[in-house]
Amino acid sequence: MKTAWWIEWPYAAWITVALVLLTVLSLSLHAHAEEPGPQESHPQSDGPPGLFIKIAPPARQLIAAEVSGLPADRTLTLTSLQGIVNQTEPRIFLVEGGFARLWLDWLVTRGDIDGVRYVPAAQTEALIEEFKDELRGQVVVDPRVPATLNLATMIAALDRLLITYPDYAEHYAERYGLPIVTDLRGLFNRNGEAYRWALDNLWARLNHHALALLHPDVPHPRDFIIQQKIWVWWQGGTADSGGLANRLAELTVTYDVLKAAPVNIPVLGYPWKGEGVGLGEHGGVDLLSRYGKFLVPSDLARNLSVHANTRPPARAALQNEAPDSPSPSEPDPDKVYLAVIVSDGDNVQALLNYFPRYFEEPEGRTAPVAWTISPAAWDLIPDVVDYYAARRLPGDAFIAAVSGIGYVYLDRYGADLPNKDEAVRGFLQLTSDYMDRMGLTMLWPMVPEGPVPQSVLALYAAEIENLQALFPDYGQKVPTYAQATYTLEARGRTVPVFHAMGGETPLARSIQTALADAPRPAFVHVFALNWNVSPGDLAALDAQLGDGYVIVSPEQLVALFRR
């Protein structure tokens, strides 16, 4: 998920300058004060009791439609059908390789559904015939203007229109009796123009408890965006915005959306799709943070319209259990004690499509591992939360990723809002509430450059009442052990801090190198980059490190450090 900051920050800096210019020049650029449009938001969201609207439990017999190998346009059409049908009751689940069948089996095991009716890829269009009575017609995209795919997604959500392309829209009208109700062809010349029209004409009809920042070519979470009736748009970058004028036009829309939307709401999707495509990870998170919005990375997460409506887990489902082998009463003065923290559990698609391999085939691992997980998963993928609670190995632990309820940079959170402190408190309260629901007592924060400052860590320590420890940084950002491990005083409590050490490949060697000059005993957060570390790597780590190192759970690490 995380990408190199030196690639993205020049553009992020440009974005900041551009937004300042837009603030000064807004009247000349678009005459904001004279046009109808969204008004600036209230400080907090008045949305649903959770992060998202609960529709209904999934149908007892779920339809699983295979879309692997289908053309991108037909996949988008089926995704729009799924989202519309699932607005009243989740009935369609799309299967596209990976662990999709694992999740279907888990829904049966968990009792969310009784069974599955599989539809092969060659027969998926029959679902349009099956559900055509729930559709009002079609919305046709303009392939020349990518923004129309996002406009069509919102129109599909609001008007129950199937998203189609020009080369088969007429055929669908004849075959299924679905008239072309909205035709986006030829209405717009540029993306910025299209998004401005959408803001003026669609925003007021949409739900405002969440946003989605999604590249037009990415279909995966659109079922959920349609089900939830969420605003979706894309902010182009240096390589994909079609020139400076269109980029500025898009930015005026982005600026207006972020001002109009409530504070402390999730933004689905992801702001990057390759070098120069989009704002970039850090530029995007920075901009969202400044307006008090948190990113829930989910651009490649399918079937959220089903997952989000499964029954909630038991409270504190991820509360860390005592390992089979208790920690020693006193630390050995010659040992290094390590808690291995696996990164990127804030990324919903990692939880759906990547992490299961560690649990399905652990390859004989016996040493404990700490898995990062988004507290937002409680609402977005409750069935998946239960899967990890059930399948963890003895001693395995879970900690909150990456900034709390969503991915932000807390030092700049709410910076462009009238009341920054109120936004920060709201974010941390939301984080604390969801950590308590899941049974999480430890947190992994990061910033785009360098180690997380103590001033930021102090905010977490002060505002999250049940916080037991902090494990900062995305990879090793401090040069020595002396700077990595210490305690933080906040509101009369002492919170241990363990900055990441090691993390390069091979993992064992990077740990040994990073700690070569560290005093013993040492107490260390080992950063394990999930995209680079295999189940076999984790299984072999204990033996590769040797007798001078002891892998423990985060709870054991904290207890030993305190002693």
Coordinates of C-alpha atoms in Angstrom, one line a residue:
M1 CA 0.0 0.0 0.0
K2 CA 2.6 2.6 1.0
T3 CA 4.7 4.1 -1.8
A4 CA 7.9 6.0 -1.8
W5 CA 7.5 9.5 -0.4
W6 CA 10.1 11.1 -2.7
I7 CA 8.0 10.2 -5.7
E8 CA 4.8 11.8 -4.3
W9 CA 5.7 14.8 -2.2
P10 CA 6.7 17.2 -5.0
Y11 CA 3.1 16.8 -6.3
A12 CA 1.7 17.0 -2.8
A13 CA 3.4 20.3 -2.3
W14 CA 2.1 21.5 -5.6
I15 CA -1.4 20.5 -4.5
T16 CA -1.1 22.6 -1.3
V17 CA 0.1 25.7 -3.3
A18 CA -2.7 25.2 -5.9
L19 CA -5.4 25.0 -3.2
V20 CA -4.1 28.2 -1.6
L21 CA -4.3 29.9 -5.1
L22 CA -7.8 28.5 -5.6
T23 CA -8.9 29.9 -2.3
V24 CA -7.7 33.4 -3.4
L25 CA -8.9 33.1 -7.0
S26 CA -12.1 31.1 -6.5
L27 CA -14.4 33.8 -7.7
S28 CA -12.6 34.2 -11.0
L29 CA -12.1 30.5 -11.4
H30 CA -15.7 29.5 -10.9
A31 CA -17.7 32.2 -9.1
H32 CA -18.4 29.9 -6.2
A33 CA -20.3 32.5 -4.2
E34 CA -22.9 32.9 -6.9
E35 CA -23.6 29.3 -7.9
P36 CA -25.8 26.8 -6.1
G37 CA -23.9 23.9 -4.5
P38 CA -23.1 22.2 -1.3
Q39 CA -22.6 24.4 1.8
E40 CA -19.8 24.1 4.3
S41 CA -20.4 21.2 6.6
H42 CA -21.2 21.1 10.3
P43 CA -18.3 20.0 12.6
Q44 CA -19.4 16.4 13.0
S45 CA -21.4 13.9 10.9
D46 CA -25.1 13.4 11.6
G47 CA -25.0 10.1 9.7
P48 CA -25.8 6.5 10.7
P49 CA -25.0 5.1 14.2
G50 CA -22.0 3.3 12.7
L51 CA -19.7 4.3 9.9
F52 CA -22.0 3.0 7.2
I53 CA -25.7 2.3 6.7
K54 CA -26.8 -1.2 7.5
I55 CA -29.3 -2.4 4.9
A56 CA -30.4 -6.0 5.8
P57 CA -28.7 -9.3 6.5
P58 CA -27.6 -11.2 3.3
A59 CA -30.1 -13.5 1.7
R60 CA -30.0 -17.0 3.1
Q61 CA -29.2 -18.3 -0.4
L62 CA -26.5 -16.1 -1.9
I63 CA -25.9 -15.8 -5.6
A64 CA -22.2 -16.1 -6.4
A65 CA -21.5 -14.8 -10.0
E66 CA -18.1 -15.6 -11.5
V67 CA -16.5 -12.5 -13.2
S68 CA -13.0 -13.7 -13.6
G69 CA -12.0 -13.3 -17.2
L70 CA -14.9 -11.1 -18.2
P71 CA -14.1 -7.8 -20.0
A72 CA -13.8 -4.7 -17.8
D73 CA -17.0 -3.1 -19.2
R74 CA -19.2 -6.2 -18.5
T75 CA -17.6 -6.5 -15.0
L76 CA -18.6 -2.9 -14.3
T77 CA -22.1 -3.6 -15.5
L78 CA -22.5 -6.6 -13.3
T79 CA -21.0 -4.7 -10.3
S80 CA -23.6 -2.0 -10.8
L81 CA -26.3 -4.7 -10.9
Q82 CA -24.9 -6.1 -7.7
G83 CA -25.0 -2.7 -6.0
I84 CA -28.6 -1.9 -7.0
V85 CA -30.0 -5.3 -6.1
N86 CA -28.1 -5.3 -2.8
Q87 CA -29.7 -1.9 -1.9
T88 CA -32.7 -3.8 -0.5
E89 CA -31.2 -7.1 0.5
P90 CA -27.6 -8.4 -0.3
R91 CA -28.2 -11.2 -2.7
I92 CA -25.3 -11.1 -5.2
F93 CA -21.7 -11.8 -4.5
L94 CA -19.1 -11.5 -7.3
V95 CA -16.3 -14.1 -7.5
E96 CA -13.0 -13.0 -9.0
G97 CA -10.3 -15.5 -7.9
G98 CA -8.2 -15.0 -4.8
F99 CA -10.0 -15.8 -1.6
A100 CA -13.6 -15.1 -2.8
R101 CA -14.7 -18.7 -2.3
L102 CA -13.0 -18.8 1.2
W103 CA -15.3 -15.9 2.2
L104 CA -18.4 -17.6 0.8
D105 CA -17.5 -20.8 2.7
W106 CA -16.9 -18.7 5.8
L107 CA -20.3 -17.0 5.5
V108 CA -21.9 -20.5 5.6
T109 CA -19.7 -21.6 8.5
R110 CA -20.5 -18.5 10.4
G111 CA -24.2 -18.9 9.8
D112 CA -24.7 -15.7 7.8
I113 CA -26.1 -17.7 4.9
D114 CA -27.3 -21.2 4.3
G115 CA -25.8 -21.8 0.9
V116 CA -24.6 -20.5 -2.4
R117 CA -25.9 -20.7 -6.0
Y118 CA -22.9 -20.4 -8.3
V119 CA -23.3 -18.7 -11.7
P120 CA -20.4 -19.3 -14.2
A121 CA -19.0 -16.3 -16.1
A122 CA -20.7 -17.4 -19.3
Q123 CA -24.1 -17.2 -17.7
T124 CA -23.8 -14.0 -15.6
E125 CA -25.8 -11.9 -18.0
A126 CA -28.8 -14.1 -17.1
L127 CA -28.8 -12.2 -13.8
I128 CA -29.8 -9.0 -15.7
E129 CA -32.9 -10.9 -16.9
E130 CA -33.5 -12.3 -13.4
F131 CA -33.4 -8.9 -11.7
K132 CA -34.6 -6.5 -14.5
D133 CA -37.8 -5.7 -12.5
E134 CA -35.6 -4.0 -9.9
L135 CA -34.0 -1.8 -12.6
R136 CA -35.5 1.4 -14.1
G137 CA -33.2 1.3 -17.2
Q138 CA -29.7 2.2 -18.2
V139 CA -27.1 4.9 -17.7
V140 CA -24.6 5.0 -20.5
V141 CA -21.0 6.2 -19.9
D142 CA -18.9 8.2 -22.3
P143 CA -15.6 6.4 -22.7
R144 CA -14.0 9.6 -23.9
V145 CA -14.5 11.2 -20.5
P146 CA -13.4 8.9 -17.7
A147 CA -15.3 10.9 -15.0
T148 CA -18.6 9.7 -16.5
L149 CA -17.9 6.2 -15.0
N150 CA -18.0 7.8 -11.5
L151 CA -21.0 9.9 -12.5
A152 CA -22.7 6.8 -13.7
T153 CA -22.0 5.1 -10.4
M154 CA -23.8 7.8 -8.5
I155 CA -26.7 7.9 -11.0
A156 CA -27.0 4.1 -10.8
A157 CA -27.2 4.4 -7.0
L158 CA -29.9 7.1 -7.1
D159 CA -32.0 6.0 -10.0
R160 CA -31.5 2.3 -10.1
L161 CA -30.0 2.4 -13.6
L162 CA -27.7 -0.3 -14.9
I163 CA -24.3 1.1 -16.0
T164 CA -23.6 0.2 -19.6
Y165 CA -21.3 1.2 -22.5
P166 CA -22.3 2.5 -25.9
D167 CA -21.4 -0.7 -27.8
Y168 CA -24.1 -2.8 -26.1
A169 CA -26.5 -0.3 -24.5
E170 CA -29.0 -0.5 -27.4
H171 CA -28.7 -4.3 -27.4
Y172 CA -29.6 -4.4 -23.7
A173 CA -32.5 -2.1 -24.3
E174 CA -33.9 -4.5 -26.8
R175 CA -33.0 -7.7 -25.1
Y176 CA -34.0 -6.8 -21.5
G177 CA -36.5 -4.0 -22.0
L178 CA -34.3 -1.6 -20.2
P179 CA -34.5 1.9 -21.7
I180 CA -31.6 4.3 -21.9
V181 CA -32.7 6.8 -19.2
T182 CA -29.5 8.8 -18.8
D183 CA -27.0 9.0 -21.7
L184 CA -23.8 10.7 -20.6
R185 CA -22.3 10.7 -24.1
G186 CA -21.3 14.1 -25.4
L187 CA -22.4 16.0 -22.4
F188 CA -18.9 16.9 -21.1
N189 CA -15.6 17.6 -22.6
R190 CA -13.4 17.2 -19.5
N191 CA -13.5 15.4 -16.2
G192 CA -13.6 18.7 -14.2
E193 CA -16.7 19.8 -16.0
A194 CA -18.4 16.5 -15.4
Y195 CA -17.6 16.5 -11.6
R196 CA -18.8 20.1 -11.3
W197 CA -22.1 19.1 -12.9
A198 CA -22.4 16.2 -10.5
L199 CA -21.7 18.4 -7.5
D200 CA -24.4 20.8 -8.6
N201 CA -27.0 18.1 -9.5
L202 CA -26.3 14.9 -7.6
W203 CA -24.7 15.9 -4.3
A204 CA -27.9 16.9 -2.5
R205 CA -29.5 13.5 -3.3
L206 CA -26.6 11.4 -2.0
N207 CA -25.8 10.2 1.5
H208 CA -23.0 12.2 3.2
H209 CA -21.8 9.8 5.8
A210 CA -18.9 8.7 3.6
L211 CA -17.0 9.6 0.4
A212 CA -15.2 7.6 -2.2
L213 CA -12.0 8.7 -4.1
L214 CA -11.7 6.1 -6.8
H215 CA -10.0 5.9 -10.2
P216 CA -12.7 5.5 -12.9
D217 CA -11.1 2.2 -14.2
V218 CA -11.4 0.5 -10.8
P219 CA -14.7 -1.4 -10.4
H220 CA -14.2 -3.4 -7.2
P221 CA -16.0 -1.4 -4.4
R222 CA -18.6 0.2 -6.6
D223 CA -21.3 -2.3 -5.4
F224 CA -20.9 -0.7 -1.9
I225 CA -20.7 2.8 -3.2
I226 CA -24.0 2.2 -5.1
Q227 CA -25.6 0.4 -2.2
Q228 CA -24.7 3.3 0.2
K229 CA -25.4 6.1 -2.3
I230 CA -22.0 7.7 -1.7
W231 CA -20.4 10.5 -3.6
V232 CA -17.5 9.2 -5.7
W233 CA -14.9 11.1 -7.7
W234 CA -11.3 11.1 -8.8
Q235 CA -8.7 13.8 -8.5
G236 CA -6.2 13.5 -11.3
G237 CA -2.5 13.9 -11.0
T238 CA 0.4 15.0 -13.2
A239 CA 0.0 12.1 -15.6
D240 CA -3.8 11.6 -15.9
S241 CA -5.6 14.9 -15.5
G242 CA -5.5 16.1 -19.1
G243 CA -3.5 19.3 -18.5
L244 CA -3.3 22.2 -16.0
A245 CA -6.7 23.7 -16.7
N246 CA -8.6 20.5 -16.1
R247 CA -6.5 19.7 -13.1
L248 CA -7.5 23.0 -11.6
A249 CA -11.1 22.4 -12.4
E250 CA -11.0 19.1 -10.7
L251 CA -9.3 20.7 -7.7
T252 CA -12.0 23.2 -7.3
V253 CA -14.5 20.3 -7.0
T254 CA -12.2 18.4 -4.7
Y255 CA -11.9 21.5 -2.5
D256 CA -15.7 22.0 -2.4
V257 CA -16.5 18.4 -1.7
L258 CA -14.1 18.2 1.2
K259 CA -15.4 21.5 2.7
A260 CA -19.1 20.4 2.3
A261 CA -18.8 16.9 3.7
P262 CA -19.1 16.3 7.4
V263 CA -16.0 16.0 9.6
N264 CA -14.7 12.6 10.7
I265 CA -16.2 10.5 8.0
P266 CA -14.4 7.7 6.0
V267 CA -13.2 8.1 2.4
L268 CA -13.2 4.8 0.6
G269 CA -11.0 3.9 -2.4
Y270 CA -7.4 5.1 -2.8
P271 CA -5.8 8.3 -4.1
W272 CA -3.1 6.6 -6.2
K273 CA -3.0 4.3 -9.3
G274 CA 0.5 4.5 -10.5
E275 CA 3.2 7.2 -10.8
G276 CA 1.6 10.5 -11.5
V277 CA -1.9 9.0 -11.5
G278 CA -3.9 10.7 -8.8
L279 CA -2.8 12.6 -5.8
G280 CA -0.5 9.9 -4.6
E281 CA -0.7 8.1 -1.3
H282 CA 0.9 10.7 0.8
G283 CA -0.5 13.7 -1.1
G284 CA -3.9 12.3 -0.9
V285 CA -3.9 11.4 2.8
D286 CA -2.4 14.8 3.5
L287 CA -5.3 16.5 1.7
L288 CA -8.0 14.4 3.3
S289 CA -6.5 14.8 6.7
R290 CA -6.5 18.6 6.4
Y291 CA -10.2 18.5 5.9
G292 CA -10.9 16.1 8.7
K293 CA -11.5 13.0 6.6
F294 CA -9.9 9.6 7.1
L295 CA -9.0 7.1 4.3
V296 CA -10.1 3.5 4.5
P297 CA -8.1 2.0 1.7
S298 CA -10.5 -0.2 -0.3
D299 CA -9.9 0.3 -4.0
L300 CA -9.5 -3.5 -4.6
A301 CA -12.1 -4.6 -2.1
R302 CA -15.0 -6.5 -3.6
N303 CA -18.4 -7.4 -2.2
L304 CA -18.5 -4.9 0.6
S305 CA -22.2 -4.6 0.0
V306 CA -22.4 -8.2 1.4
H307 CA -19.7 -8.1 4.0
A308 CA -20.8 -4.9 5.6
N309 CA -24.3 -6.3 6.3
T310 CA -23.2 -9.5 8.0
R311 CA -23.9 -9.7 11.8
P312 CA -21.4 -7.9 14.0
P313 CA -18.7 -9.9 15.8
A314 CA -18.8 -10.5 19.5
R315 CA -17.6 -7.5 21.4
A316 CA -13.8 -7.5 22.0
A317 CA -13.5 -10.3 19.4
L318 CA -9.9 -9.5 18.8
Q319 CA -8.9 -9.1 22.4
N320 CA -5.4 -10.5 22.6
E321 CA -5.2 -13.9 24.3
A322 CA -2.5 -15.2 26.6
P323 CA 0.1 -17.2 24.6
D324 CA 0.7 -20.9 25.4
S325 CA 4.2 -20.1 26.7
P326 CA 4.1 -17.5 29.5
S327 CA 6.7 -14.8 29.4
P328 CA 9.5 -15.0 32.1
S329 CA 8.9 -13.2 35.3
E330 CA 12.0 -11.1 34.7
P331 CA 13.8 -10.3 31.4
D332 CA 17.0 -12.2 30.7
P333 CA 19.8 -9.6 30.7
D334 CA 21.4 -11.1 27.6
K335 CA 18.3 -11.3 25.4
V336 CA 16.6 -9.2 22.8
Y337 CA 12.8 -9.5 23.1
L338 CA 10.9 -8.9 19.8
A339 CA 7.3 -8.3 18.9
V340 CA 6.8 -8.8 15.1
I341 CA 4.2 -6.4 13.7
V342 CA 2.8 -7.2 10.2
S343 CA 2.0 -4.0 8.4
D344 CA -0.9 -2.7 6.2
G345 CA -3.9 -4.1 8.0
D346 CA -5.6 -0.8 7.4
N347 CA -6.0 -1.8 3.8
V348 CA -9.3 -3.6 3.5
Q349 CA -8.2 -5.4 0.3
A350 CA -5.2 -6.7 2.2
L351 CA -7.5 -8.2 4.8
L352 CA -9.8 -9.7 2.1
N353 CA -7.3 -10.7 -0.5
Y354 CA -3.8 -11.1 1.1
F355 CA -3.7 -11.8 4.8
P356 CA -5.7 -15.1 4.6
R357 CA -2.7 -16.8 3.2
Y358 CA -0.9 -16.4 6.5
F359 CA -3.8 -18.1 8.3
E360 CA -4.7 -20.8 5.8
E361 CA -1.1 -22.0 5.3
P362 CA 1.0 -20.9 8.3
E363 CA 3.8 -23.3 7.3
G364 CA 4.5 -24.5 10.8
R365 CA 4.8 -21.1 12.5
T366 CA 4.8 -21.3 16.3
A367 CA 6.1 -17.9 17.3
P368 CA 3.5 -15.2 17.9
V369 CA 2.8 -12.5 15.4
A370 CA 0.9 -9.2 15.8
W371 CA -1.4 -8.4 13.0
T372 CA -2.4 -4.8 12.2
I373 CA -6.1 -4.3 11.4
S374 CA -8.4 -1.3 10.7
P375 CA -10.9 -0.5 13.5
A376 CA -13.2 0.4 10.6
A377 CA -13.3 -3.3 9.8
W378 CA -15.8 -3.8 12.6
D379 CA -18.5 -2.0 10.5
L380 CA -17.2 -2.7 7.0
I381 CA -16.2 -6.4 7.1
P382 CA -17.5 -7.8 10.4
D383 CA -17.5 -11.4 9.1
V384 CA -13.8 -11.0 8.2
V385 CA -13.0 -9.7 11.7
D386 CA -14.6 -12.9 13.1
Y387 CA -12.5 -15.0 10.7
Y388 CA -9.3 -13.6 12.0
A389 CA -10.5 -14.0 15.6
A390 CA -11.2 -17.7 14.9
R391 CA -8.1 -18.6 12.9
R392 CA -5.3 -16.9 14.8
L393 CA -2.6 -19.1 16.1
P394 CA -1.9 -19.3 19.9
G395 CA -0.2 -16.1 21.0
D396 CA -1.1 -14.1 17.9
A397 CA -2.3 -10.6 18.6
F398 CA -4.0 -7.7 16.9
I399 CA -3.2 -4.0 17.0
A400 CA -5.0 -1.0 15.5
A401 CA -3.7 0.2 12.1
V402 CA -2.4 2.7 10.8
S403 CA -3.6 5.9 12.5
G404 CA -6.7 4.6 14.1
I405 CA -10.2 4.4 12.7
G406 CA -8.7 5.4 9.3
Y407 CA -5.4 6.4 7.7
V408 CA -4.6 10.0 8.5
Y409 CA -1.6 12.2 9.4
L410 CA -2.7 13.4 12.8
D411 CA -0.3 16.3 13.0
R412 CA -2.2 18.0 10.1
Y413 CA -5.7 16.6 10.8
G414 CA -8.3 19.3 10.5
A415 CA -5.7 22.0 9.7
D416 CA -7.9 23.6 7.0
L417 CA -11.1 23.5 9.2
P418 CA -12.3 26.2 11.5
N419 CA -11.7 24.1 14.6
K420 CA -8.8 21.7 14.2
D421 CA -8.7 20.6 17.9
E422 CA -12.4 19.6 17.7
A423 CA -11.7 17.5 14.6
V424 CA -8.7 15.8 16.2
R425 CA -10.6 15.0 19.4
G426 CA -13.5 13.6 17.3
F427 CA -11.1 11.4 15.3
L428 CA -9.4 10.0 18.5
Q429 CA -12.8 9.4 20.2
L430 CA -14.0 7.5 17.2
T431 CA -10.8 5.5 17.2
S432 CA -11.1 4.8 20.9
D433 CA -14.7 3.7 20.6
Y434 CA -13.9 1.3 17.8
M435 CA -10.8 -0.1 19.4
D436 CA -12.9 -0.9 22.5
R437 CA -15.5 -2.7 20.4
M438 CA -12.8 -4.9 18.8
G439 CA -10.8 -5.4 22.0
L440 CA -7.8 -3.6 20.7
T441 CA -5.5 -1.8 23.2
M442 CA -2.4 -1.0 21.1
L443 CA -2.0 1.1 18.0
W444 CA 0.4 1.5 15.0
P445 CA 0.7 5.1 13.8
M446 CA 2.8 6.6 11.0
V447 CA 3.7 9.8 9.3
P448 CA 4.9 10.2 5.7
E449 CA 8.5 11.1 6.6
G450 CA 10.7 10.1 9.5
P451 CA 9.5 8.8 12.9
V452 CA 6.2 9.8 14.4
P453 CA 6.9 12.8 16.6
Q454 CA 6.3 12.6 20.3
S455 CA 3.8 15.4 20.1
V456 CA 1.6 13.2 17.9
L457 CA 2.1 10.1 20.1
A458 CA 1.1 12.2 23.1
L459 CA -2.2 12.9 21.5
Y460 CA -3.0 9.2 21.2
A461 CA -1.8 8.5 24.7
A462 CA -3.9 11.3 26.2
E463 CA -7.1 10.6 24.3
I464 CA -7.4 6.8 24.1
E465 CA -8.1 5.8 27.6
N466 CA -7.4 2.1 27.3
L467 CA -4.2 2.4 25.2
Q468 CA -1.5 0.1 26.5
A469 CA 1.3 0.7 24.0
L470 CA 2.2 2.5 20.7
F471 CA 4.2 0.8 17.9
P472 CA 5.0 3.7 15.5
D473 CA 6.5 4.0 12.0
Y474 CA 6.3 2.4 8.6
G475 CA 9.7 0.7 8.6
Q476 CA 12.8 1.8 10.7
K477 CA 12.8 5.6 10.9
V478 CA 15.1 6.0 14.0
P479 CA 18.8 5.2 13.7
T480 CA 19.4 3.6 17.1
Y481 CA 17.7 1.5 19.7
A482 CA 18.1 4.3 22.3
Q483 CA 15.7 6.5 20.2
A484 CA 13.3 3.6 19.6
T485 CA 12.0 2.4 22.9
Y486 CA 10.9 4.7 25.8
T487 CA 7.9 5.7 27.8
L488 CA 5.5 8.5 27.4
E489 CA 3.6 10.3 30.2
A490 CA 0.0 11.3 29.5
R491 CA -2.7 12.2 31.9
G492 CA -1.1 10.4 34.8
R493 CA -0.5 7.2 32.7
T494 CA 2.7 5.8 31.4
V495 CA 2.5 4.4 27.8
P496 CA 5.4 2.5 26.4
V497 CA 6.5 3.4 22.8
F498 CA 8.3 1.0 20.5
H499 CA 9.5 2.6 17.2
A500 CA 10.0 0.1 14.4
M501 CA 13.4 -1.5 13.9
G502 CA 14.6 -3.7 11.1
G503 CA 12.1 -4.5 8.3
E504 CA 14.3 -4.9 5.3
T505 CA 14.7 -8.2 3.4
P506 CA 15.9 -10.7 4.6
L507 CA 14.1 -9.9 7.8
A508 CA 16.3 -11.7 10.3
R509 CA 19.5 -10.1 9.0
S510 CA 17.9 -6.6 9.1
I511 CA 17.0 -7.2 12.8
Q512 CA 20.4 -8.4 13.7
T513 CA 22.1 -5.4 11.9
A514 CA 19.7 -2.9 13.5
L515 CA 20.3 -4.2 17.0
A516 CA 24.0 -5.0 16.8
D517 CA 25.0 -2.2 19.2
A518 CA 21.8 -2.2 21.3
P519 CA 22.2 -2.9 25.0
R520 CA 20.7 -6.0 26.5
P521 CA 18.1 -6.7 27.5
A522 CA 16.4 -4.9 24.6
F523 CA 12.7 -4.6 23.8
V524 CA 11.9 -4.1 20.1
H525 CA 9.1 -3.6 17.6
V526 CA 10.1 -5.5 14.5
F527 CA 8.4 -4.1 11.4
A528 CA 7.4 -6.8 8.9
L529 CA 6.2 -5.4 5.5
N530 CA 3.3 -7.6 4.6
W531 CA 3.9 -7.3 0.9
N532 CA 7.4 -8.7 1.3
V533 CA 7.1 -11.2 4.1
S534 CA 5.7 -14.7 3.3
P535 CA 4.2 -17.2 5.7
G536 CA 7.4 -19.2 5.4
D537 CA 9.5 -16.1 6.3
L538 CA 7.5 -15.7 9.5
A539 CA 7.7 -19.4 10.3
A540 CA 11.5 -19.5 9.9
L541 CA 12.3 -16.2 11.7
D542 CA 12.7 -17.6 15.2
A543 CA 15.3 -20.2 14.1
Q544 CA 17.1 -17.7 11.8
L545 CA 17.5 -15.2 14.6
G546 CA 19.1 -17.7 17.0
D547 CA 19.4 -18.0 20.8
G548 CA 19.9 -14.3 21.6
Y549 CA 16.5 -13.3 20.4
V550 CA 13.0 -14.2 21.8
I551 CA 9.9 -13.5 19.8
V552 CA 7.0 -12.5 22.1
S553 CA 3.5 -11.1 21.8
P554 CA 3.0 -7.3 22.2
E555 CA 1.5 -7.9 25.7
Q556 CA 4.5 -9.9 26.7
L557 CA 6.9 -7.2 25.3
V558 CA 5.1 -4.5 27.3
A559 CA 5.1 -6.6 30.5
L560 CA 8.8 -7.4 30.2
F561 CA 9.7 -3.8 29.4
R562 CA 7.8 -2.5 32.4
R563 CA 9.7 -4.9 34.6

